[in-house]
PDB file of C-alpha atoms and ligand atoms in Angstrom:
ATOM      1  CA  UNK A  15     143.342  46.095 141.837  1.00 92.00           C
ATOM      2  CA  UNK A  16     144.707  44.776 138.501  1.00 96.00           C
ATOM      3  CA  UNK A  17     142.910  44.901 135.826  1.00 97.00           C
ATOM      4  CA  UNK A  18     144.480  44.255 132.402  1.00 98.00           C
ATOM      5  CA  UNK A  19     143.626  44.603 128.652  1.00 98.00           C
ATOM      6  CA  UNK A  20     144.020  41.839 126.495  1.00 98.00           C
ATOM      7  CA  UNK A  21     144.180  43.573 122.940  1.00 98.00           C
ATOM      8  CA  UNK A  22     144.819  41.927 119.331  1.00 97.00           C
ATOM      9  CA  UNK A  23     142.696  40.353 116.314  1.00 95.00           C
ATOM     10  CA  UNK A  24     140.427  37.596 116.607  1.00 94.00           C
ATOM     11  CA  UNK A  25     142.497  34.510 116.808  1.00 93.00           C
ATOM     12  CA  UNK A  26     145.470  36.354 118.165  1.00 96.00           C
ATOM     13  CA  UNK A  27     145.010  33.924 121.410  1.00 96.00           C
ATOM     14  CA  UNK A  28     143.544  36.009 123.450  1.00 97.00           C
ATOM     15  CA  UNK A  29     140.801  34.049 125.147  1.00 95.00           C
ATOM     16  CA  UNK A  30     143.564  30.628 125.785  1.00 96.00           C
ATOM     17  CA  UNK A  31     145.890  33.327 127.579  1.00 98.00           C
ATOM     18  CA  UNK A  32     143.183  35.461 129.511  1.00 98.00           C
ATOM     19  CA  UNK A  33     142.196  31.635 130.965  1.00 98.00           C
ATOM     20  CA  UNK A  34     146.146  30.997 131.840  1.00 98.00           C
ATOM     21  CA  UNK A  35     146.024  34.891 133.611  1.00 98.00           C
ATOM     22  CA  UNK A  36     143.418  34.480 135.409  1.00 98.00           C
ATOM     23  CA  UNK A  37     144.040  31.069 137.101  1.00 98.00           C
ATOM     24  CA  UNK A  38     147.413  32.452 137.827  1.00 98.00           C
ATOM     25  CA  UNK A  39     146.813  35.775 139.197  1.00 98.00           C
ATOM     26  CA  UNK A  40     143.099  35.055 140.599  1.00 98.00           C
ATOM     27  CA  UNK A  41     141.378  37.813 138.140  1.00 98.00           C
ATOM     28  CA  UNK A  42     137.837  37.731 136.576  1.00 98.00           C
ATOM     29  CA  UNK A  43     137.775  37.309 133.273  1.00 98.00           C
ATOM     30  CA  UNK A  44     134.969  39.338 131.396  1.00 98.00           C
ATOM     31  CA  UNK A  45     134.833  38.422 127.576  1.00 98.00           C
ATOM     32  CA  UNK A  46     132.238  40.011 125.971  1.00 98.00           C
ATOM     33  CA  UNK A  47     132.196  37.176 123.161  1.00 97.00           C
ATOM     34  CA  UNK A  48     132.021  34.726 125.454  1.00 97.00           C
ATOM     35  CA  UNK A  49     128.863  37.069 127.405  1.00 98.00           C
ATOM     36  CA  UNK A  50     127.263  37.015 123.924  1.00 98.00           C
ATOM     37  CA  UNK A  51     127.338  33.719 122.981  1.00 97.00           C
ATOM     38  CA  UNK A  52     125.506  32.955 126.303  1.00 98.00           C
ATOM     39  CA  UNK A  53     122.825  35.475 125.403  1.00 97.00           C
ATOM     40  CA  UNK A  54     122.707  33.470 121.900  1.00 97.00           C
ATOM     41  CA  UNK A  55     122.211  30.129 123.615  1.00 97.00           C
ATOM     42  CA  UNK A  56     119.685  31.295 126.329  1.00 98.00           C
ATOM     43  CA  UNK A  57     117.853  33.307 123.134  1.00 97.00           C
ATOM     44  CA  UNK A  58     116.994  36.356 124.647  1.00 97.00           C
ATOM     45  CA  UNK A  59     115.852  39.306 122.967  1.00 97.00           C
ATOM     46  CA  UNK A  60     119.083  41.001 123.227  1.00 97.00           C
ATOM     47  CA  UNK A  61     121.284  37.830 121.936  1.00 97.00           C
ATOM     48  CA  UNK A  62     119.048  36.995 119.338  1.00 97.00           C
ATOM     49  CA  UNK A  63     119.485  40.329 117.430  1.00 97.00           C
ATOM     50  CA  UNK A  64     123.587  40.282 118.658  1.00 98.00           C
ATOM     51  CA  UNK A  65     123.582  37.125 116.153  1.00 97.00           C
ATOM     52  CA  UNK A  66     122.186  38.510 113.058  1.00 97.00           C
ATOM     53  CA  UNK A  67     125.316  41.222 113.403  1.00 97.00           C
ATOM     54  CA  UNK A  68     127.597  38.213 114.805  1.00 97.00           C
ATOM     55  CA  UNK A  69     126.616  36.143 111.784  1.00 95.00           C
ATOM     56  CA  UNK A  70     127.717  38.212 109.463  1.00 95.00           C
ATOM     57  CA  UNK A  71     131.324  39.212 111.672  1.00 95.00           C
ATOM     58  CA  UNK A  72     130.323  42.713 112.250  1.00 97.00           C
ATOM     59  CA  UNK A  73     130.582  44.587 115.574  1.00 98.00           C
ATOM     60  CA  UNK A  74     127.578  44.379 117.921  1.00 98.00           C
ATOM     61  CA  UNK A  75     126.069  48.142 119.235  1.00 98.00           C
ATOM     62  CA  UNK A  76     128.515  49.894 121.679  1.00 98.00           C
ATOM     63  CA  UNK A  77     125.647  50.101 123.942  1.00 98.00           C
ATOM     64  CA  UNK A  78     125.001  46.411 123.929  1.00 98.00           C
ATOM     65  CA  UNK A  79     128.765  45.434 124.779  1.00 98.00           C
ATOM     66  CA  UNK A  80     128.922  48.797 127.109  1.00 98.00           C
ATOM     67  CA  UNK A  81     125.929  47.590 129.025  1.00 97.00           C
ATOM     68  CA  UNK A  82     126.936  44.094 130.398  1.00 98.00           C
ATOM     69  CA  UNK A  83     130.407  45.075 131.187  1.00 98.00           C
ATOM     70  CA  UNK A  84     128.744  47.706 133.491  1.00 96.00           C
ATOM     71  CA  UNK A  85     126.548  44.822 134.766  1.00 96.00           C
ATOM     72  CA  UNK A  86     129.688  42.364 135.360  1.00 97.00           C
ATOM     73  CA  UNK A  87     131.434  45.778 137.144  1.00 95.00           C
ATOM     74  CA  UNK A  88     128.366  46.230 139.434  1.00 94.00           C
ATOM     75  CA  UNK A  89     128.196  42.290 140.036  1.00 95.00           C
ATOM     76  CA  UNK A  90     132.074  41.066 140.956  1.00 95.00           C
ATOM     77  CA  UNK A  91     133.061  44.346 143.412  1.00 92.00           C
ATOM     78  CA  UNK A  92     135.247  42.221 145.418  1.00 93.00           C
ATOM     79  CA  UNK A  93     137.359  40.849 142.428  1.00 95.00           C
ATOM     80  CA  UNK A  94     141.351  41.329 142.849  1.00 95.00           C
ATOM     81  CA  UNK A  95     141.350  42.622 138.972  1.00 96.00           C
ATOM     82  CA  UNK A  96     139.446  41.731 135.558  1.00 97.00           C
ATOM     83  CA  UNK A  97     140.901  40.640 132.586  1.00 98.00           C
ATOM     84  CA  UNK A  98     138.950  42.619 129.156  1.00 98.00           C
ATOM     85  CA  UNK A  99     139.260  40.061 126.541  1.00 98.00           C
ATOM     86  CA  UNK A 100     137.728  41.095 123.019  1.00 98.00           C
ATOM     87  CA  UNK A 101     136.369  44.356 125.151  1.00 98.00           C
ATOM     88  CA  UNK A 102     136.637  47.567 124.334  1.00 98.00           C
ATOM     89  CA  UNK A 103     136.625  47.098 120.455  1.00 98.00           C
ATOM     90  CA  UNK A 104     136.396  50.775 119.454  1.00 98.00           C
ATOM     91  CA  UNK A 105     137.375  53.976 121.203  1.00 97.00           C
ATOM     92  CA  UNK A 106     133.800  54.547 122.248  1.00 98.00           C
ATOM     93  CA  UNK A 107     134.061  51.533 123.858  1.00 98.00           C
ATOM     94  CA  UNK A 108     137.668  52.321 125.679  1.00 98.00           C
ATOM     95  CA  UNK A 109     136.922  55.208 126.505  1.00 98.00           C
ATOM     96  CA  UNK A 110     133.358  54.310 128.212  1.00 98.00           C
ATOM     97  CA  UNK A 111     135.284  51.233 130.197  1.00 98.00           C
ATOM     98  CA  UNK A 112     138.008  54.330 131.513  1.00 97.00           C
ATOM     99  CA  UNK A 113     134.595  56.125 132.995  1.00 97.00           C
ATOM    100  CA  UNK A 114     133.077  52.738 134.585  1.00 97.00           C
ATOM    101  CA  UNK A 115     136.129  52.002 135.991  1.00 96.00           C
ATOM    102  CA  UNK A 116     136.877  55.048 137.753  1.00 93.00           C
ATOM    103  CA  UNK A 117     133.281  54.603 139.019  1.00 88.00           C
ATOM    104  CA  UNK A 118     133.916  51.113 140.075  1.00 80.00           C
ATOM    105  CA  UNK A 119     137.675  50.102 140.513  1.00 70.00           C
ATOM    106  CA  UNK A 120     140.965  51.400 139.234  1.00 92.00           C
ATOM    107  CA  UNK A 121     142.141  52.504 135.989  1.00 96.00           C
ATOM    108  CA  UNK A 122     143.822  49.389 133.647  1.00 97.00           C
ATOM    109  CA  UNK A 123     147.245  49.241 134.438  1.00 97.00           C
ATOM    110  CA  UNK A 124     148.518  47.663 131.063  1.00 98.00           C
ATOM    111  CA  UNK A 125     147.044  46.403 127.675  1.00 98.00           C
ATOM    112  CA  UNK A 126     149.084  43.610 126.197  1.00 98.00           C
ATOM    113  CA  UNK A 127     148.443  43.299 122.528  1.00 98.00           C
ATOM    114  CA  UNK A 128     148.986  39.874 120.965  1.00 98.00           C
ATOM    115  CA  UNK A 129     150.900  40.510 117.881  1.00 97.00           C
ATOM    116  CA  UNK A 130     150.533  38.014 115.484  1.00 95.00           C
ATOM    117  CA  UNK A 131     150.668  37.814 111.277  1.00 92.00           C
ATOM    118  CA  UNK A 132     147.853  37.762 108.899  1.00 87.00           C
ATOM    119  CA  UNK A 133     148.266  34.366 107.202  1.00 88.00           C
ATOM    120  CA  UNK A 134     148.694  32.800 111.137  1.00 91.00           C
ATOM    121  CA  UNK A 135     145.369  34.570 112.394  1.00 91.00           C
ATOM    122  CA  UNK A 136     143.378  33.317 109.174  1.00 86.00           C
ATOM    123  CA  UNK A 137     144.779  29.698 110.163  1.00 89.00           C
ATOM    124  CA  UNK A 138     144.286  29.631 113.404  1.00 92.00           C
ATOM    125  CA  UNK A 139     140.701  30.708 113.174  1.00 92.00           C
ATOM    126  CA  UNK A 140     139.969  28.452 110.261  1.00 89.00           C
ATOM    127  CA  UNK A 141     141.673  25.711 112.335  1.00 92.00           C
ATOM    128  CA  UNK A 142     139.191  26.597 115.760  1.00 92.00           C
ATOM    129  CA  UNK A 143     136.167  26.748 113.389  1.00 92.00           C
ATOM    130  CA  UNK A 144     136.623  22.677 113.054  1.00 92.00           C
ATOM    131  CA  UNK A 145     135.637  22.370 117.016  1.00 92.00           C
ATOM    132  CA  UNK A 146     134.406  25.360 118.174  1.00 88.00           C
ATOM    133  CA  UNK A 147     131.271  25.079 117.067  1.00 87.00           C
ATOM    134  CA  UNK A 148     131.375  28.907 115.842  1.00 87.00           C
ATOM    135  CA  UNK A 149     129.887  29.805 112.984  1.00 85.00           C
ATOM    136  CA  UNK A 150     131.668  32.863 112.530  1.00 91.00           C
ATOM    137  CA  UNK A 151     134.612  30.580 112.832  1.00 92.00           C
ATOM    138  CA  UNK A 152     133.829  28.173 109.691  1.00 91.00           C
ATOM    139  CA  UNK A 153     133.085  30.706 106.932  1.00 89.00           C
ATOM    140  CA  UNK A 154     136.158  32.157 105.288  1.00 88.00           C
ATOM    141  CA  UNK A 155     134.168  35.646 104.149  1.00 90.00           C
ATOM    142  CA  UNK A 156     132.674  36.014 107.893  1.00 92.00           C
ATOM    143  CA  UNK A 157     136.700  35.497 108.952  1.00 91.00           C
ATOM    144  CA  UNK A 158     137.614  38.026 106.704  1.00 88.00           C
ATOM    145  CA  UNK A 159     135.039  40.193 107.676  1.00 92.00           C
ATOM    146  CA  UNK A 160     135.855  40.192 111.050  1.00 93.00           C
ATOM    147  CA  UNK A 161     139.648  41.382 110.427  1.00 90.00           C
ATOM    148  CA  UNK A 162     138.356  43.894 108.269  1.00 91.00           C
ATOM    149  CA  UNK A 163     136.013  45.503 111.453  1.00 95.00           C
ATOM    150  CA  UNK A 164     139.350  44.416 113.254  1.00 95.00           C
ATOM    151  CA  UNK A 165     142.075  46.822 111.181  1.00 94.00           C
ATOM    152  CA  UNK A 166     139.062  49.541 111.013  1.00 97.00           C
ATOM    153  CA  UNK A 167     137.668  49.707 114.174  1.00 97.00           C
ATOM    154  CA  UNK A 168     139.544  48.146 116.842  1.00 97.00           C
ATOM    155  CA  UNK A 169     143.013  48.914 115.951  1.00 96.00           C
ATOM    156  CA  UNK A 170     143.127  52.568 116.173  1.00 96.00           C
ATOM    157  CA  UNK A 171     142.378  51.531 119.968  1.00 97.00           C
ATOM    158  CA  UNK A 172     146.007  50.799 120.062  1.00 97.00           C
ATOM    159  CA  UNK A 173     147.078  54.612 119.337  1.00 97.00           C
ATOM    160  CA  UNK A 174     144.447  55.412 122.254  1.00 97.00           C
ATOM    161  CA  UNK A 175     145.971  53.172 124.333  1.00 98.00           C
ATOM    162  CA  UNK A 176     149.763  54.024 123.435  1.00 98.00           C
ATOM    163  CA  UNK A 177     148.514  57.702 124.263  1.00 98.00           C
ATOM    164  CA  UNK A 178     148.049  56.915 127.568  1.00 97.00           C
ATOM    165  CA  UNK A 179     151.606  54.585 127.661  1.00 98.00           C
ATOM    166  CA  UNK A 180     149.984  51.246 128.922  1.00 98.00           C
ATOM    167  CA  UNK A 181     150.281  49.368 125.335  1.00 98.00           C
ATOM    168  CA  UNK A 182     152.952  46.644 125.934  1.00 98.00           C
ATOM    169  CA  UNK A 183     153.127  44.573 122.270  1.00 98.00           C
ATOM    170  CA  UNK A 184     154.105  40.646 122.953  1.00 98.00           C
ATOM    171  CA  UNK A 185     154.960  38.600 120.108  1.00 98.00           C
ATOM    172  CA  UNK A 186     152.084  36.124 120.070  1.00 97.00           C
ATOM    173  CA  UNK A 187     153.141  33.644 117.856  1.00 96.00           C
ATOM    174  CA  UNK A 188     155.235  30.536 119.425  1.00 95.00           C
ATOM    175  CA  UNK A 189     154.165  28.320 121.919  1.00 96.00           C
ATOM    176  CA  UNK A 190     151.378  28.816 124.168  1.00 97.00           C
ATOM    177  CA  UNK A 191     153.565  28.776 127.101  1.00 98.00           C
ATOM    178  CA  UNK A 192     156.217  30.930 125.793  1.00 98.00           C
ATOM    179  CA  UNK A 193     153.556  33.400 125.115  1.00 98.00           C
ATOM    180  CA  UNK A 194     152.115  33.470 128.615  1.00 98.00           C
ATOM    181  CA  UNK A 195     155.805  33.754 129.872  1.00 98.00           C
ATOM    182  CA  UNK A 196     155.950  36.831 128.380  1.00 98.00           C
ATOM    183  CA  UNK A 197     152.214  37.817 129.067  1.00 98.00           C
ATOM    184  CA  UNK A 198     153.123  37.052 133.056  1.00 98.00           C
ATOM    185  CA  UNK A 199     156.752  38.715 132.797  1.00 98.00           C
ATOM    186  CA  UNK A 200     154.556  42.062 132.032  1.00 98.00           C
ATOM    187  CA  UNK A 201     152.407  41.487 134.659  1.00 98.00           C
ATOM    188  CA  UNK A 202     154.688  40.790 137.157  1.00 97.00           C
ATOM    189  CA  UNK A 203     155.783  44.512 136.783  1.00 96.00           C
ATOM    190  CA  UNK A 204     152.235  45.754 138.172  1.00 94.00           C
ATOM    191  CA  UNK A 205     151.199  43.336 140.267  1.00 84.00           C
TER     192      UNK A 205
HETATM  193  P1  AMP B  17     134.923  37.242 119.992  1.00 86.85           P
HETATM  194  O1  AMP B  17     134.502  35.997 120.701  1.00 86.85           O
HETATM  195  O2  AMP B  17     135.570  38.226 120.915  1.00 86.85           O
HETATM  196  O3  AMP B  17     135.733  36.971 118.763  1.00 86.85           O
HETATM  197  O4  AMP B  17     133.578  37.942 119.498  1.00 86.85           O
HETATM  198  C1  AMP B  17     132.700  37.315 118.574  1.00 86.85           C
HETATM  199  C2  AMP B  17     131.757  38.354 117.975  1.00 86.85           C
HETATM  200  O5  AMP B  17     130.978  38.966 119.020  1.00 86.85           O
HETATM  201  C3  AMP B  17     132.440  39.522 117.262  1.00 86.85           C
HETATM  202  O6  AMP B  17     132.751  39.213 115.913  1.00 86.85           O
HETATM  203  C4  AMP B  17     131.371  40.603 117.375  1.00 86.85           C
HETATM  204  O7  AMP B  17     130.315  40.373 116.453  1.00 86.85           O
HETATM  205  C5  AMP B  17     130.802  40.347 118.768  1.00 86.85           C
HETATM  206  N1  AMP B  17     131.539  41.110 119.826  1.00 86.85           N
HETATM  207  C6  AMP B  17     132.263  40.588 120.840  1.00 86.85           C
HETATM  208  N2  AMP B  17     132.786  41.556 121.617  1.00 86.85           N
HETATM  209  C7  AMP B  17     132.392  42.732 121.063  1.00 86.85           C
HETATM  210  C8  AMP B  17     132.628  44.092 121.380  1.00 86.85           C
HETATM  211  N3  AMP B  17     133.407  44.469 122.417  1.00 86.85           N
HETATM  212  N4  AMP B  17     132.058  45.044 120.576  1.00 86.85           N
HETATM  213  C9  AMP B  17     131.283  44.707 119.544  1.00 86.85           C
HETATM  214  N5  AMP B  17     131.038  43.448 119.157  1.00 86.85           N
HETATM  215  C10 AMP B  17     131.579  42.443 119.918  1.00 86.85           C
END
């Protein structure tokens, strides 16, 4: 089973490159954004209060996020591998999705974290906001807001991760395709 981390700040590319992953190497790909947003635009209980925190760029409840990755888990037990994309976000988080998976799969074999500058994230997010349809996307203090719960929560995921030596960093500025060469080049070593 593979299942792989894709780690870095919002607009670091990770949801275009866990789409090119998991066409390639046949994985499910679990975003927890993405989960959200579907929550949002079916308006149940549970996405309707995710949006006032969403909104505003701050984190949602551990338990929220925590909860319907367990349910994807419990739902896909034949997958060849998942691909975490914007999940875990804090160490709670990681270190809940190292329990689940022992329960239901195998441990991640790698996180690859997107590295890519501040000026390039805040353009590339600015830049989405004009077709996404995201709100969060189209406000430059929500932006900001989200880097900030970025650099305070999520990062010191990376030290968590390095701790365990499955943090790969790949340069995530370039092309698309270069970036996925490199993204695939990693993978090829555990799959
Ligand atoms: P994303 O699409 O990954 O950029 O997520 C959009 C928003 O959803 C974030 O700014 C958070 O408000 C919320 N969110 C997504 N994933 C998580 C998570 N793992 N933990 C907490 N909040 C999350």
């Amino acid at each position: 089973m593979l299942n792989i981390v894709l780690f870095g700040p919002p607009g670091s590319g990770k949801g275009t490159q866990a789409q090119n992953i998991i066409e390639k190497y046949k994985l499910v790909h679990l975003s927890t954004g993405d989960m959200l947003r579907a929550e949002i635009a079916g308006q149940t209980e549970l996405g309707l209060e995710a949006k006032k925190l969403m909104d505003k760029g701050e984190l949602v409840p551990d338990s929220v996020v925590i909860g319907m990755i367990e349910n994807k888990l419990a739902g896909n037990k034949e997958a060849k591998g998942f691909v975490f994309d914007g999940f875990p976000r804090t160490v709670a988080q990681a270190s809940a999705l190292d329990d689940l998976l022992e329960k239901y799969g195998n441990p991640i074999k790698v996180v690859l974290s997107l590295v890519v500058s501040e000026e390039e994230l805040t353009r590339r997010i600015l830049e989405r906001g004009k077709t996404s349809g995201r709100a969060d996307d189209q406000n430059e203090s929500i932006v900001r807001n989200r880097v900030v719960e970025y650099r305070t929560k999520t990062e010191p995921l990376a030290s968590f991760y390095a701790a365990q030596s499955k943090l790969v960093n790949i340069a995530g500025e370039g092309s698309i395709e270069e970036i996925f060469a490199a993204l695939s080049a990693e993978i090829n070593k555990h799959s």
